[in-house]
CSV table of C-alpha atoms in Angstrom, one decimal:
chain,number,residue,atom,x,y,z
A,1,LYS,CA,132.3,149.7,-21.2
A,2,ASN,CA,133.6,153.6,-20.1
A,3,GLU,CA,135.1,153.8,-16.6
A,4,VAL,CA,135.8,156.8,-17.0
A,5,GLU,CA,134.0,160.0,-18.9
A,6,GLN,CA,135.2,163.3,-19.8
A,7,SER,CA,133.4,166.3,-21.1
A,8,PRO,CA,133.7,168.3,-23.1
A,9,GLN,CA,135.6,165.9,-25.7
A,10,ASN,CA,136.5,169.5,-27.8
A,11,LEU,CA,137.1,172.8,-26.6
A,12,THR,CA,138.0,176.0,-28.2
A,13,ALA,CA,138.5,178.8,-26.0
A,14,GLN,CA,139.9,182.6,-26.6
A,15,GLU,CA,143.3,183.4,-25.0
A,16,GLY,CA,142.6,184.4,-21.2
A,17,GLU,CA,139.4,182.4,-20.9
A,18,PHE,CA,139.1,180.4,-17.8
A,19,ILE,CA,138.4,176.6,-18.7
A,20,THR,CA,137.2,173.7,-17.2
A,21,ILE,CA,137.4,170.1,-18.1
A,22,ASN,CA,135.4,167.8,-16.2
A,23,CYS,CA,136.0,163.8,-15.5
A,24,SER,CA,133.5,161.2,-14.0
A,25,TYR,CA,134.5,157.5,-13.0
A,26,SER,CA,132.3,154.8,-12.1
A,27,VAL,CA,135.2,152.9,-10.3
A,28,GLY,CA,136.4,152.9,-6.8
A,29,ILE,CA,139.9,154.7,-7.2
A,30,SER,CA,142.5,156.1,-4.3
A,31,ALA,CA,144.0,158.4,-6.7
A,32,LEU,CA,143.4,160.3,-9.9
A,33,HIS,CA,146.3,161.4,-12.5
A,34,TRP,CA,145.8,164.3,-15.0
A,35,LEU,CA,147.7,164.0,-18.3
A,36,GLN,CA,148.7,166.4,-20.9
A,37,GLN,CA,149.5,165.1,-24.3
A,38,HIS,CA,150.4,167.8,-26.8
A,39,PRO,CA,150.6,167.4,-30.3
A,40,GLY,CA,153.9,166.1,-31.1
A,41,GLY,CA,152.6,163.1,-28.7
A,42,GLY,CA,154.4,163.0,-25.8
A,43,ILE,CA,152.4,162.8,-22.3
A,44,VAL,CA,153.3,164.5,-19.5
A,45,SER,CA,152.4,164.5,-16.1
A,46,LEU,CA,150.3,167.6,-14.7
A,47,PHE,CA,148.7,166.3,-11.3
A,48,MET,CA,148.2,163.3,-8.9
A,49,LEU,CA,145.6,163.6,-6.4
A,50,SER,CA,143.9,161.6,-4.2
A,51,SER,CA,141.6,164.1,-2.2
A,52,GLY,CA,140.8,168.2,-2.1
A,53,LYS,CA,142.4,170.6,-4.6
A,54,LYS,CA,146.0,170.8,-6.1
A,55,LYS,CA,147.4,174.1,-8.1
A,56,HIS,CA,150.2,174.4,-10.0
A,57,GLY,CA,150.9,177.9,-11.9
A,58,ARG,CA,147.9,178.1,-13.9
A,59,LEU,CA,146.7,175.0,-13.5
A,60,ILE,CA,143.8,173.5,-11.0
A,61,ALA,CA,142.8,170.3,-10.0
A,62,THR,CA,140.1,168.9,-7.9
A,63,ILE,CA,138.8,165.7,-7.1
A,64,ASN,CA,135.5,164.4,-4.7
A,65,ILE,CA,136.3,160.9,-4.3
A,66,GLN,CA,132.8,160.1,-2.9
A,67,GLU,CA,131.2,161.7,-5.7
A,68,LYS,CA,133.8,160.1,-8.0
A,69,HIS,CA,134.4,163.5,-10.1
A,70,SER,CA,137.3,165.5,-10.4
A,71,SER,CA,137.9,168.9,-12.7
A,72,LEU,CA,141.0,170.4,-13.9
A,73,HIS,CA,140.6,174.4,-14.6
A,74,ILE,CA,143.4,176.6,-16.7
A,75,THR,CA,143.1,180.2,-15.3
A,76,ALA,CA,144.1,182.7,-18.3
A,77,SER,CA,144.5,180.5,-21.0
A,78,HIS,CA,147.4,180.4,-23.6
A,79,PRO,CA,148.0,179.1,-27.0
A,80,ARG,CA,150.6,177.0,-25.6
A,81,ASP,CA,148.1,175.5,-23.7
A,82,SER,CA,146.5,173.7,-26.5
A,83,ALA,CA,146.8,170.1,-25.9
A,84,VAL,CA,144.9,166.9,-25.2
A,85,TYR,CA,143.9,166.5,-21.4
A,86,ILE,CA,143.4,162.7,-20.4
A,87,CYS,CA,142.1,162.0,-16.9
A,88,ALA,CA,143.0,159.1,-15.5
A,89,PRO,CA,141.8,157.2,-12.2
A,90,TYR,CA,144.0,154.6,-10.5
A,91,GLY,CA,142.3,152.0,-8.0
A,92,GLY,CA,139.7,149.2,-9.4
A,93,ARG,CA,138.9,145.8,-8.8
A,94,THR,CA,142.8,145.3,-7.9
A,95,GLY,CA,143.6,148.1,-6.4
A,96,ASN,CA,146.7,149.3,-8.8
A,97,GLN,CA,145.0,149.4,-12.4
A,98,PHE,CA,145.0,152.6,-14.2
A,99,TYR,CA,141.9,153.8,-16.2
A,100,PHE,CA,142.2,156.1,-18.9
A,101,GLY,CA,139.5,158.6,-20.4
A,102,THR,CA,139.7,159.5,-24.3
A,103,GLY,CA,140.8,162.9,-23.4
A,104,THR,CA,139.6,166.4,-24.1
A,105,SER,CA,140.9,168.2,-27.0
A,106,LEU,CA,141.5,172.0,-26.1
A,107,THR,CA,142.3,174.7,-28.4
A,108,VAL,CA,143.3,178.1,-27.3
A,109,ILE,CA,142.8,180.7,-30.0
A,110,PRO,CA,145.1,183.7,-29.5
B,1,ASN,CA,168.4,161.8,-16.1
B,2,ALA,CA,166.6,160.9,-19.7
B,3,GLY,CA,163.6,159.4,-17.9
B,4,VAL,CA,161.8,157.2,-20.2
B,5,THR,CA,163.4,156.5,-23.5
B,6,GLN,CA,161.5,154.1,-26.3
B,7,THR,CA,163.2,152.8,-29.7
B,8,PRO,CA,162.5,153.2,-32.4
B,9,LYS,CA,160.0,156.5,-32.6
B,10,PHE,CA,158.6,155.3,-35.8
B,11,GLN,CA,158.3,151.9,-37.4
B,12,VAL,CA,156.3,150.2,-40.9
B,13,LEU,CA,156.2,146.6,-40.7
B,14,LYS,CA,154.5,144.3,-43.2
B,15,THR,CA,151.7,141.7,-42.3
B,16,GLY,CA,153.8,138.6,-40.6
B,17,GLN,CA,156.9,140.9,-39.7
B,18,SER,CA,157.7,140.6,-36.4
B,19,MET,CA,159.6,143.5,-34.1
B,20,THR,CA,160.8,144.7,-30.9
B,21,LEU,CA,159.7,147.9,-29.7
B,22,GLN,CA,162.4,148.8,-26.6
B,23,CYS,CA,161.5,150.9,-23.8
B,24,ALA,CA,164.1,152.0,-20.9
B,25,GLN,CA,164.4,154.4,-18.1
B,26,ASP,CA,166.7,155.6,-15.6
B,27,MET,CA,164.8,156.9,-12.7
B,28,ASN,CA,165.2,153.4,-10.5
B,29,HIS,CA,161.8,152.6,-11.0
B,30,ASN,CA,159.8,149.4,-10.0
B,31,SER,CA,157.1,149.3,-12.3
B,32,MET,CA,156.9,149.6,-15.9
B,33,TYR,CA,154.3,149.3,-18.5
B,34,TRP,CA,153.2,149.0,-22.3
B,35,TYR,CA,150.4,150.9,-23.5
B,36,ARG,CA,148.9,151.6,-27.1
B,37,GLN,CA,146.6,154.6,-28.1
B,38,ASP,CA,144.3,154.4,-30.9
B,39,PRO,CA,142.0,157.3,-32.2
B,40,GLY,CA,139.0,157.9,-30.4
B,41,MET,CA,140.2,155.3,-27.4
B,42,GLY,CA,142.2,155.7,-23.9
B,43,LEU,CA,145.3,154.3,-23.7
B,44,ARG,CA,144.8,150.5,-23.2
B,45,LEU,CA,147.3,148.2,-21.1
B,46,ILE,CA,149.0,145.8,-23.0
B,47,TYR,CA,151.3,144.4,-20.6
B,48,TYR,CA,153.1,145.6,-17.2
B,49,SER,CA,155.7,144.5,-15.1
B,50,ALA,CA,155.2,145.5,-11.1
B,51,SER,CA,158.8,144.2,-10.2
B,52,GLU,CA,162.0,143.2,-11.8
B,53,GLY,CA,161.2,139.5,-12.9
B,54,THR,CA,157.7,139.5,-13.1
B,55,THR,CA,155.2,140.1,-15.7
B,56,ASP,CA,151.4,140.5,-16.3
B,57,LYS,CA,148.5,140.7,-18.9
B,58,GLY,CA,146.9,144.0,-18.8
B,59,GLU,CA,143.6,144.8,-21.2
B,60,VAL,CA,145.0,143.6,-24.9
B,61,PRO,CA,147.7,141.1,-24.7
B,62,ASN,CA,146.9,139.3,-27.3
B,63,GLY,CA,149.4,139.1,-30.0
B,64,TYR,CA,152.1,140.7,-28.3
B,65,ASN,CA,155.0,139.3,-25.6
B,66,VAL,CA,157.0,141.6,-23.1
B,67,SER,CA,160.6,140.8,-21.2
B,68,ARG,CA,161.6,142.5,-18.7
B,69,LEU,CA,165.4,142.0,-19.0
B,70,ASN,CA,166.2,144.0,-15.7
B,71,LYS,CA,165.1,147.0,-13.9
B,72,ARG,CA,165.7,149.3,-16.4
B,73,GLU,CA,164.6,148.0,-19.5
B,74,PHE,CA,161.0,146.3,-20.5
B,75,SER,CA,160.6,145.2,-24.2
B,76,LEU,CA,157.6,144.5,-26.3
B,77,ARG,CA,157.8,141.8,-29.0
B,78,LEU,CA,155.4,141.8,-32.0
B,79,GLU,CA,155.7,137.7,-33.3
B,80,SER,CA,153.3,138.5,-36.3
B,81,ALA,CA,152.4,141.4,-36.9
B,82,ALA,CA,149.0,142.2,-38.2
B,83,PRO,CA,147.3,145.5,-39.5
B,84,SER,CA,145.2,145.8,-36.2
B,85,GLN,CA,148.2,146.5,-34.2
B,86,THR,CA,148.8,149.8,-36.2
B,87,SER,CA,148.8,152.5,-33.3
B,88,VAL,CA,151.0,154.4,-31.2
B,89,TYR,CA,152.8,152.4,-28.4
B,90,PHE,CA,153.5,154.1,-24.9
B,91,CYS,CA,155.9,153.2,-22.7
B,92,ALA,CA,155.7,153.8,-18.9
B,93,SER,CA,157.2,153.7,-15.4
B,94,ARG,CA,156.2,154.5,-11.7
B,95,SER,CA,158.5,154.2,-8.5
B,96,ILE,CA,156.7,152.4,-5.8
B,97,PRO,CA,153.2,151.2,-5.0
B,98,THR,CA,152.6,154.3,-3.2
B,99,ARG,CA,153.6,157.0,-5.6
B,100,TYR,CA,151.0,156.4,-8.2
B,101,GLU,CA,152.5,158.9,-10.6
B,102,GLN,CA,153.6,157.3,-14.1
B,103,TYR,CA,156.2,159.1,-16.5
B,104,PHE,CA,155.6,158.4,-20.1
B,105,GLY,CA,158.4,157.6,-23.0
B,106,PRO,CA,157.6,159.7,-26.3
B,107,GLY,CA,156.0,156.7,-27.8
B,108,THR,CA,156.6,154.6,-31.5
B,109,ARG,CA,154.3,155.3,-34.1
B,110,LEU,CA,153.8,151.7,-35.7
B,111,THR,CA,152.2,151.1,-39.1
B,112,VAL,CA,151.6,147.4,-40.4
B,113,THR,CA,150.5,147.6,-44.3
């Protein structure tokens, strides 16, 4: 069962390009977490959002709870953005469960 | 603050051996989690502890046990390691139920031969 679907699975972009990563989920949620995993393996929190839009530097995350969809945008992409981006909706039947997508692997070429 | 720390970073075990993965957080968080990450799959919850003194099974608990030693520490034990437990293990913590954000440790890469 795949409660979370991310697209694309892999993405290669030229430096400076605008990037969009999509996340769709099938469970009811109260919030959604975007995570970044660098090649070294560490996982870092980018955003936690429950409605609308959040912006942090060149990163923008949006969510539509009713449509069960979230997007992560990177403006003016840079090689240091190369990482795996993971979508993690929070909620579900128990109301306190995290679900995890398999991630989108992004490579930004100079 | 060190955040969430895990030891060891790498470990190789033979089938049948036992070991304990250690996790500690210095953020005074109530909830702690153990996940495993395998190629092509999302993070999967092994066990979690909503608060000191409580533990609950997650999606893939078989072959594992946990101990919430105190508010800071949450350990994961493999009693008899199997090759299927070869994975990267992440510990995470979260402050209070209304703060959804999780903070992750650096991970432990475990190989069982």
